[in-house]
Amino acid sequence: LGDYAGQVLRLPYQSMSAILVAADGDPESDGASWSTATTLGHALTLVGTDEEIWVKAGTIPVAATLSSSKAFVLRGGYAGDDDANPGKLAANPVTVLDGQDARGTLLQLTQSDGAYANTVERFDFVRATGSAFVKGNGGQLVMRDCGFIDNRGTGAGVNGRGGSFSGGMVSLWNCRFVGNQLPEAAGNKAFSGGGAYFSGTVVSMDGCSFASNGIPLSAATWYTWYNDSGAAFYATASRVTARNCRFVGNRQPVNQGGTSNCGGTIRLVGNCGGSRFENCLFLGNEDSAQNTAEFSASDPMNFGGALYVGMDASSRTLTIDKCTFAYNLTDGYNCSAGLTLDTCSATVRDSIFYGN
């Protein structure tokens, strides 16, 4: 059971009936068939514990944050054209929740019973201005084949542009975090986790990809930000297990204000003991400084690297197994472009470090 040893985990299954949802559904319908499909907002009020919501493939504009504290299964990507076969998938089996660059959070799940799990699969969360997806409280969450794409916040202090996950347990399978960025605008400060932010949770990810998160790679002008860290993801007090994942072309600014609290494509802080990276690729990630002359041996930038680890005690363990760190770049002093180990007890085996 690995990360789930000693835990009660309710594995989702696909039932033969569900509340059916379409972008043009009737907000007063019960969603008993595709011909009487309802809206996603109404379905969230109707669904019961361990029940399912199936959503037709296509794009749903999100005008107001969708929220629920219930434990249920949410599946997207259905064809939605055959009441005799309601479970038929579309040729492109994905449902897109679109914030249209105007909605802060698209979907927020806050169920708190650790004996139950929310499941979300075949959904893309795009163009939100804050954290596109939020998981809170102590429940379990399973996400499969989901995308967190082109979420570009405009305000300060948003952690986890693609997704923010806190409490309980989180499993991410074959999920994509792509192009989640802090815009080039003065005053956007104190954000952590371009792709994702994990706090006080147990994280397991397999087959996930994080690409071009953080700051646009084509940026010509960089502003003054403080405490910016974790272009791909930031984890605090969270045990993270990542297998078969790719972290490619993420860009993170280093701090430009006289302190060094910034940087790292991935940043692990606090009690992240027991974290493990296995068969992962870290390729072409960058920590960039506006003016490296600001940094000196007496004022170093200590937090760079494709993976930065600064836990709360040297006894906290980290394992890196069969990983590749290649062509990563960092500016500053006292840090490595590939792997920076500040505070932890690390075991690194059968891994490649090349061209950093």
GROMACS .gro file of C-alpha atoms in nm:
model
  356
    1LEU     CA    1   0.000   0.000   0.000
    2GLY     CA    2   0.302   0.232   0.018
    3ASP     CA    3   0.188   0.580   0.121
    4TYR     CA    4  -0.151   0.446   0.226
    5ALA     CA    5  -0.030   0.189   0.480
    6GLY     CA    6  -0.241   0.215   0.791
    7GLN     CA    7  -0.495   0.439   0.619
    8VAL     CA    8  -0.856   0.364   0.526
    9LEU     CA    9  -0.883   0.434   0.155
   10ARG     CA   10  -1.211   0.412  -0.034
   11LEU     CA   11  -1.128   0.336  -0.394
   12PRO     CA   12  -1.371   0.480  -0.651
   13TYR     CA   13  -1.560   0.267  -0.898
   14GLN     CA   14  -1.774   0.359  -1.194
   15SER     CA   15  -2.142   0.305  -1.123
   16MET     CA   16  -2.410   0.249  -1.384
   17SER     CA   17  -2.610   0.555  -1.287
   18ALA     CA   18  -2.523   0.915  -1.212
   19ILE     CA   19  -2.646   1.272  -1.225
   20LEU     CA   20  -2.586   1.383  -1.584
   21VAL     CA   21  -2.457   1.732  -1.664
   22ALA     CA   22  -2.410   1.937  -1.981
   23ALA     CA   23  -2.295   2.293  -2.043
   24ASP     CA   24  -2.644   2.378  -2.169
   25GLY     CA   25  -2.825   2.175  -1.902
   26ASP     CA   26  -3.143   2.279  -1.721
   27PRO     CA   27  -3.064   2.417  -1.374
   28GLU     CA   28  -3.394   2.278  -1.245
   29SER     CA   29  -3.362   1.928  -1.393
   30ASP     CA   30  -3.272   1.616  -1.196
   31GLY     CA   31  -3.016   1.507  -1.457
   32ALA     CA   32  -3.162   1.156  -1.483
   33SER     CA   33  -3.078   1.130  -1.855
   34TRP     CA   34  -2.874   1.316  -2.113
   35SER     CA   35  -3.193   1.457  -2.262
   36THR     CA   36  -3.274   1.603  -1.917
   37ALA     CA   37  -2.917   1.697  -1.822
   38THR     CA   38  -2.872   1.959  -1.552
   39THR     CA   39  -2.597   2.209  -1.472
   40LEU     CA   40  -2.287   2.128  -1.273
   41GLY     CA   41  -2.378   2.377  -1.003
   42HIS     CA   42  -2.720   2.214  -0.953
   43ALA     CA   43  -2.571   1.864  -0.963
   44LEU     CA   44  -2.342   1.955  -0.675
   45THR     CA   45  -2.649   2.035  -0.464
   46LEU     CA   46  -2.820   1.708  -0.560
   47VAL     CA   47  -2.532   1.460  -0.525
   48GLY     CA   48  -2.507   1.242  -0.215
   49THR     CA   49  -2.213   1.071  -0.048
   50ASP     CA   50  -2.036   0.825  -0.281
   51GLU     CA   51  -2.272   0.916  -0.568
   52GLU     CA   52  -2.147   1.019  -0.910
   53ILE     CA   53  -2.177   1.316  -1.145
   54TRP     CA   54  -2.103   1.258  -1.515
   55VAL     CA   55  -2.038   1.562  -1.732
   56LYS     CA   56  -2.058   1.589  -2.109
   57ALA     CA   57  -1.733   1.665  -2.291
   58GLY     CA   58  -1.672   2.021  -2.404
   59THR     CA   59  -1.623   2.355  -2.235
   60ILE     CA   60  -1.821   2.493  -1.942
   61PRO     CA   61  -1.764   2.865  -1.872
   62VAL     CA   62  -1.746   2.918  -1.496
   63ALA     CA   63  -1.923   3.237  -1.389
   64ALA     CA   64  -1.904   3.168  -1.013
   65THR     CA   65  -1.687   2.935  -0.807
   66LEU     CA   66  -1.829   2.582  -0.789
   67SER     CA   67  -1.802   2.445  -0.436
   68SER     CA   68  -1.898   2.138  -0.235
   69SER     CA   69  -1.824   1.984   0.105
   70LYS     CA   70  -1.962   1.642   0.004
   71ALA     CA   71  -1.773   1.324  -0.088
   72PHE     CA   72  -1.862   1.220  -0.444
   73VAL     CA   73  -1.720   1.115  -0.780
   74LEU     CA   74  -1.697   1.368  -1.065
   75ARG     CA   75  -1.619   1.232  -1.412
   76GLY     CA   76  -1.594   1.429  -1.735
   77GLY     CA   77  -1.558   1.353  -2.103
   78TYR     CA   78  -1.887   1.181  -2.185
   79ALA     CA   79  -2.044   1.185  -2.531
   80GLY     CA   80  -2.381   1.283  -2.386
   81ASP     CA   81  -2.577   1.182  -2.695
   82ASP     CA   82  -2.717   0.838  -2.610
   83ASP     CA   83  -2.960   0.784  -2.323
   84ALA     CA   84  -2.942   0.409  -2.387
   85ASN     CA   85  -2.567   0.420  -2.327
   86PRO     CA   86  -2.506   0.710  -2.087
   87GLY     CA   87  -2.152   0.597  -2.007
   88LYS     CA   88  -2.023   0.635  -2.365
   89LEU     CA   89  -1.715   0.857  -2.379
   90ALA     CA   90  -1.661   1.131  -2.635
   91ALA     CA   91  -1.392   1.106  -2.901
   92ASN     CA   92  -1.201   1.367  -2.703
   93PRO     CA   93  -1.296   1.260  -2.350
   94VAL     CA   94  -1.235   1.572  -2.146
   95THR     CA   95  -1.452   1.841  -1.989
   96VAL     CA   96  -1.301   2.189  -1.959
   97LEU     CA   97  -1.390   2.429  -1.679
   98ASP     CA   98  -1.297   2.770  -1.818
   99GLY     CA   99  -1.247   3.073  -1.593
  100GLN     CA  100  -1.222   3.301  -1.897
  101ASP     CA  101  -0.946   3.499  -1.722
  102ALA     CA  102  -1.213   3.638  -1.491
  103ARG     CA  103  -1.280   3.374  -1.222
  104GLY     CA  104  -1.038   3.318  -0.931
  105THR     CA  105  -1.121   2.958  -0.834
  106LEU     CA  106  -1.317   2.722  -1.058
  107LEU     CA  107  -1.383   2.425  -0.829
  108GLN     CA  108  -1.338   2.399  -0.452
  109LEU     CA  109  -1.384   2.072  -0.259
  110THR     CA  110  -1.379   2.082   0.121
  111GLN     CA  111  -1.515   1.751   0.250
  112SER     CA  112  -1.344   1.671   0.579
  113ASP     CA  113  -1.415   1.303   0.653
  114GLY     CA  114  -1.087   1.116   0.604
  115ALA     CA  115  -1.278   0.790   0.547
  116TYR     CA  116  -1.417   0.921   0.217
  117ALA     CA  117  -1.263   1.035  -0.107
  118ASN     CA  118  -1.359   1.282  -0.373
  119THR     CA  119  -1.264   1.161  -0.718
  120VAL     CA  120  -1.223   1.391  -1.019
  121GLU     CA  121  -1.124   1.256  -1.358
  122ARG     CA  122  -1.100   1.378  -1.718
  123PHE     CA  123  -1.129   1.749  -1.633
  124ASP     CA  124  -0.916   2.044  -1.742
  125PHE     CA  125  -0.910   2.361  -1.530
  126VAL     CA  126  -0.808   2.658  -1.743
  127ARG     CA  127  -0.776   3.038  -1.740
  128ALA     CA  128  -0.844   3.100  -1.370
  129THR     CA  129  -0.700   3.409  -1.207
  130GLY     CA  130  -0.628   3.250  -0.870
  131SER     CA  131  -0.594   2.886  -0.766
  132ALA     CA  132  -0.794   2.709  -1.037
  133PHE     CA  133  -0.868   2.410  -0.815
  134VAL     CA  134  -0.877   2.404  -0.433
  135LYS     CA  135  -0.886   2.105  -0.199
  136GLY     CA  136  -0.927   2.183   0.170
  137ASN     CA  137  -0.984   2.005   0.501
  138GLY     CA  138  -0.901   1.644   0.587
  139GLY     CA  139  -1.069   1.431   0.324
  140GLN     CA  140  -0.908   1.223   0.052
  141LEU     CA  141  -0.883   1.330  -0.311
  142VAL     CA  142  -0.807   1.125  -0.622
  143MET     CA  143  -0.753   1.304  -0.955
  144ARG     CA  144  -0.697   1.116  -1.280
  145ASP     CA  145  -0.622   1.248  -1.629
  146CYS     CA  146  -0.678   1.609  -1.527
  147GLY     CA  147  -0.512   1.924  -1.660
  148PHE     CA  148  -0.433   2.255  -1.489
  149ILE     CA  149  -0.353   2.481  -1.780
  150ASP     CA  150  -0.283   2.851  -1.842
  151ASN     CA  151  -0.401   2.979  -1.506
  152ARG     CA  152  -0.241   3.321  -1.468
  153GLY     CA  153  -0.331   3.502  -1.148
  154THR     CA  154  -0.346   3.880  -1.142
  155GLY     CA  155  -0.347   3.939  -0.765
  156ALA     CA  156  -0.086   3.902  -0.492
  157GLY     CA  157  -0.053   3.620  -0.242
  158VAL     CA  158  -0.211   3.331  -0.435
  159ASN     CA  159  -0.048   2.996  -0.361
  160GLY     CA  160  -0.086   2.722  -0.620
  161ARG     CA  161  -0.192   2.878  -0.951
  162GLY     CA  162  -0.295   2.544  -1.097
  163GLY     CA  163  -0.414   2.383  -0.776
  164SER     CA  164  -0.393   2.429  -0.398
  165PHE     CA  165  -0.419   2.112  -0.189
  166SER     CA  166  -0.430   2.102   0.191
  167GLY     CA  167  -0.507   1.839   0.453
  168GLY     CA  168  -0.587   1.470   0.420
  169MET     CA  169  -0.446   1.275   0.125
  170VAL     CA  170  -0.402   1.360  -0.243
  171SER     CA  171  -0.340   1.119  -0.533
  172LEU     CA  172  -0.261   1.260  -0.878
  173TRP     CA  173  -0.244   1.014  -1.168
  174ASN     CA  174  -0.147   1.126  -1.520
  175CYS     CA  175  -0.222   1.490  -1.449
  176ARG     CA  176  -0.072   1.788  -1.636
  177PHE     CA  177   0.027   2.125  -1.490
  178VAL     CA  178   0.114   2.347  -1.786
  179GLY     CA  179   0.161   2.723  -1.826
  180ASN     CA  180   0.040   2.826  -1.481
  181GLN     CA  181   0.213   3.157  -1.427
  182LEU     CA  182   0.246   3.473  -1.228
  183PRO     CA  183   0.207   3.758  -1.479
  184GLU     CA  184   0.472   4.020  -1.530
  185ALA     CA  185   0.313   4.296  -1.324
  186ALA     CA  186   0.461   4.496  -1.040
  187GLY     CA  187   0.315   4.421  -0.697
  188ASN     CA  188   0.238   4.050  -0.757
  189LYS     CA  189   0.430   3.916  -0.458
  190ALA     CA  190   0.443   3.624  -0.218
  191PHE     CA  191   0.320   3.341  -0.431
  192SER     CA  192   0.440   2.984  -0.393
  193GLY     CA  193   0.370   2.695  -0.626
  194GLY     CA  194   0.327   2.797  -0.987
  195GLY     CA  195   0.178   2.461  -1.078
  196ALA     CA  196   0.063   2.335  -0.737
  197TYR     CA  197   0.081   2.407  -0.364
  198PHE     CA  198   0.065   2.129  -0.101
  199SER     CA  199   0.018   2.199   0.269
  200GLY     CA  200  -0.021   1.949   0.552
  201THR     CA  201  -0.113   1.660   0.324
  202VAL     CA  202   0.014   1.324   0.199
  203VAL     CA  203   0.079   1.348  -0.174
  204SER     CA  204   0.121   1.066  -0.423
  205MET     CA  205   0.170   1.146  -0.792
  206ASP     CA  206   0.241   0.911  -1.080
  207GLY     CA  207   0.289   0.992  -1.447
  208CYS     CA  208   0.234   1.366  -1.396
  209SER     CA  209   0.399   1.646  -1.593
  210PHE     CA  210   0.484   2.003  -1.491
  211ALA     CA  211   0.591   2.227  -1.781
  212SER     CA  212   0.638   2.603  -1.832
  213ASN     CA  213   0.500   2.698  -1.491
  214GLY     CA  214   0.620   2.998  -1.289
  215ILE     CA  215   0.728   3.294  -1.502
  216PRO     CA  216   0.695   3.308  -1.882
  217LEU     CA  217   1.014   3.177  -2.040
  218SER     CA  218   1.005   3.462  -2.292
  219ALA     CA  219   0.994   3.730  -2.022
  220ALA     CA  220   1.217   4.026  -2.101
  221THR     CA  221   1.146   4.228  -1.786
  222TRP     CA  222   1.135   4.096  -1.429
  223TYR     CA  223   0.994   4.281  -1.133
  224THR     CA  224   1.063   4.272  -0.760
  225TRP     CA  225   0.895   3.978  -0.587
  226TYR     CA  226   0.942   3.838  -0.239
  227ASN     CA  227   0.920   3.477  -0.119
  228ASP     CA  228   0.844   3.346  -0.467
  229SER     CA  229   0.927   2.976  -0.479
  230GLY     CA  230   0.833   2.648  -0.634
  231ALA     CA  231   0.776   2.712  -1.004
  232ALA     CA  232   0.644   2.357  -1.051
  233PHE     CA  233   0.520   2.294  -0.697
  234TYR     CA  234   0.575   2.397  -0.337
  235ALA     CA  235   0.521   2.153  -0.048
  236THR     CA  236   0.517   2.241   0.320
  237ALA     CA  237   0.462   1.982   0.594
  238SER     CA  238   0.365   1.730   0.327
  239ARG     CA  239   0.509   1.388   0.247
  240VAL     CA  240   0.545   1.376  -0.131
  241THR     CA  241   0.593   1.064  -0.341
  242ALA     CA  242   0.650   1.134  -0.712
  243ARG     CA  243   0.700   0.850  -0.957
  244ASN     CA  244   0.748   0.867  -1.334
  245CYS     CA  245   0.695   1.244  -1.338
  246ARG     CA  246   0.846   1.511  -1.564
  247PHE     CA  247   0.945   1.865  -1.464
  248VAL     CA  248   1.043   2.052  -1.780
  249GLY     CA  249   1.103   2.418  -1.864
  250ASN     CA  250   0.966   2.570  -1.546
  251ARG     CA  251   1.101   2.913  -1.456
  252GLN     CA  252   1.129   3.069  -1.113
  253PRO     CA  253   1.253   3.422  -1.029
  254VAL     CA  254   1.498   3.464  -0.746
  255ASN     CA  255   1.426   3.740  -0.499
  256GLN     CA  256   1.524   4.096  -0.581
  257GLY     CA  257   1.479   4.261  -0.242
  258GLY     CA  258   1.780   4.191  -0.023
  259THR     CA  259   1.664   3.855   0.115
  260SER     CA  260   1.718   3.507  -0.021
  261ASN     CA  261   1.386   3.339   0.054
  262CYS     CA  262   1.294   3.231  -0.294
  263GLY     CA  263   1.371   2.996  -0.582
  264GLY     CA  264   1.348   2.628  -0.661
  265THR     CA  265   1.151   2.455  -0.935
  266ILE     CA  266   1.029   2.223  -0.660
  267ARG     CA  267   1.061   2.333  -0.298
  268LEU     CA  268   1.012   2.106   0.004
  269VAL     CA  269   1.004   2.280   0.344
  270GLY     CA  270   0.894   2.197   0.697
  271ASN     CA  271   0.822   1.835   0.784
  272CYS     CA  272   0.827   1.672   0.442
  273GLY     CA  273   1.010   1.372   0.585
  274GLY     CA  274   0.968   1.045   0.398
  275SER     CA  275   0.936   1.218   0.061
  276ARG     CA  276   1.053   1.023  -0.241
  277PHE     CA  277   1.123   1.091  -0.610
  278GLU     CA  278   1.155   0.787  -0.832
  279ASN     CA  279   1.222   0.770  -1.207
  280CYS     CA  280   1.157   1.143  -1.249
  281LEU     CA  281   1.303   1.385  -1.506
  282PHE     CA  282   1.413   1.741  -1.422
  283LEU     CA  283   1.502   1.907  -1.752
  284GLY     CA  284   1.572   2.268  -1.853
  285ASN     CA  285   1.432   2.437  -1.544
  286GLU     CA  286   1.562   2.780  -1.446
  287ASP     CA  287   1.604   3.008  -1.145
  288SER     CA  288   1.665   3.356  -1.288
  289ALA     CA  289   1.796   3.668  -1.117
  290GLN     CA  290   1.730   4.019  -1.245
  291ASN     CA  291   2.062   4.142  -1.116
  292THR     CA  292   2.309   3.885  -0.987
  293ALA     CA  293   2.524   4.168  -0.850
  294GLU     CA  294   2.269   4.196  -0.568
  295PHE     CA  295   2.383   3.859  -0.438
  296SER     CA  296   2.710   3.805  -0.255
  297ALA     CA  297   2.862   3.561  -0.012
  298SER     CA  298   2.711   3.767   0.272
  299ASP     CA  299   2.366   3.783   0.111
  300PRO     CA  300   2.336   3.453  -0.076
  301MET     CA  301   2.048   3.309  -0.273
  302ASN     CA  302   2.032   2.968  -0.107
  303PHE     CA  303   1.712   2.828  -0.247
  304GLY     CA  304   1.773   2.762  -0.615
  305GLY     CA  305   1.779   2.437  -0.805
  306ALA     CA  306   1.546   2.206  -0.990
  307LEU     CA  307   1.477   2.051  -0.647
  308TYR     CA  308   1.539   2.247  -0.327
  309VAL     CA  309   1.500   2.072   0.009
  310GLY     CA  310   1.497   2.271   0.333
  311MET     CA  311   1.307   2.067   0.590
  312ASP     CA  312   1.265   2.157   0.956
  313ALA     CA  313   1.518   1.903   1.087
  314SER     CA  314   1.822   1.724   0.950
  315SER     CA  315   1.669   1.390   1.053
  316ARG     CA  316   1.387   1.426   0.799
  317THR     CA  317   1.446   1.179   0.516
  318LEU     CA  318   1.439   1.215   0.139
  319THR     CA  319   1.500   0.947  -0.124
  320ILE     CA  320   1.590   1.015  -0.487
  321ASP     CA  321   1.604   0.701  -0.700
  322LYS     CA  322   1.666   0.663  -1.074
  323CYS     CA  323   1.609   1.033  -1.150
  324THR     CA  324   1.770   1.254  -1.414
  325PHE     CA  325   1.870   1.619  -1.360
  326ALA     CA  326   1.985   1.773  -1.689
  327TYR     CA  327   2.044   2.124  -1.828
  328ASN     CA  328   1.893   2.308  -1.533
  329LEU     CA  329   2.015   2.661  -1.456
  330THR     CA  330   2.033   2.880  -1.148
  331ASP     CA  331   2.167   3.228  -1.066
  332GLY     CA  332   2.301   3.314  -0.724
  333TYR     CA  333   2.536   3.173  -0.463
  334ASN     CA  334   2.542   2.865  -0.240
  335CYS     CA  335   2.297   2.660  -0.443
  336SER     CA  336   2.303   2.398  -0.714
  337ALA     CA  337   2.120   2.411  -1.045
  338GLY     CA  338   2.020   2.048  -1.016
  339LEU     CA  339   1.969   1.946  -0.652
  340THR     CA  340   2.012   2.171  -0.347
  341LEU     CA  341   2.000   1.992  -0.012
  342ASP     CA  342   1.980   2.239   0.275
  343THR     CA  343   1.825   2.055   0.570
  344CYS     CA  344   1.740   1.684   0.543
  345SER     CA  345   1.891   1.337   0.543
  346ALA     CA  346   1.901   1.233   0.178
  347THR     CA  347   1.966   0.909  -0.006
  348VAL     CA  348   2.043   0.950  -0.377
  349ARG     CA  349   2.092   0.639  -0.587
  350ASP     CA  350   2.118   0.542  -0.954
  351SER     CA  351   2.056   0.900  -1.069
  352ILE     CA  352   2.208   1.116  -1.343
  353PHE     CA  353   2.326   1.479  -1.310
  354TYR     CA  354   2.438   1.626  -1.642
  355GLY     CA  355   2.486   1.971  -1.792
  356ASN     CA  356   2.350   2.168  -1.495
   0.00000   0.00000   0.00000
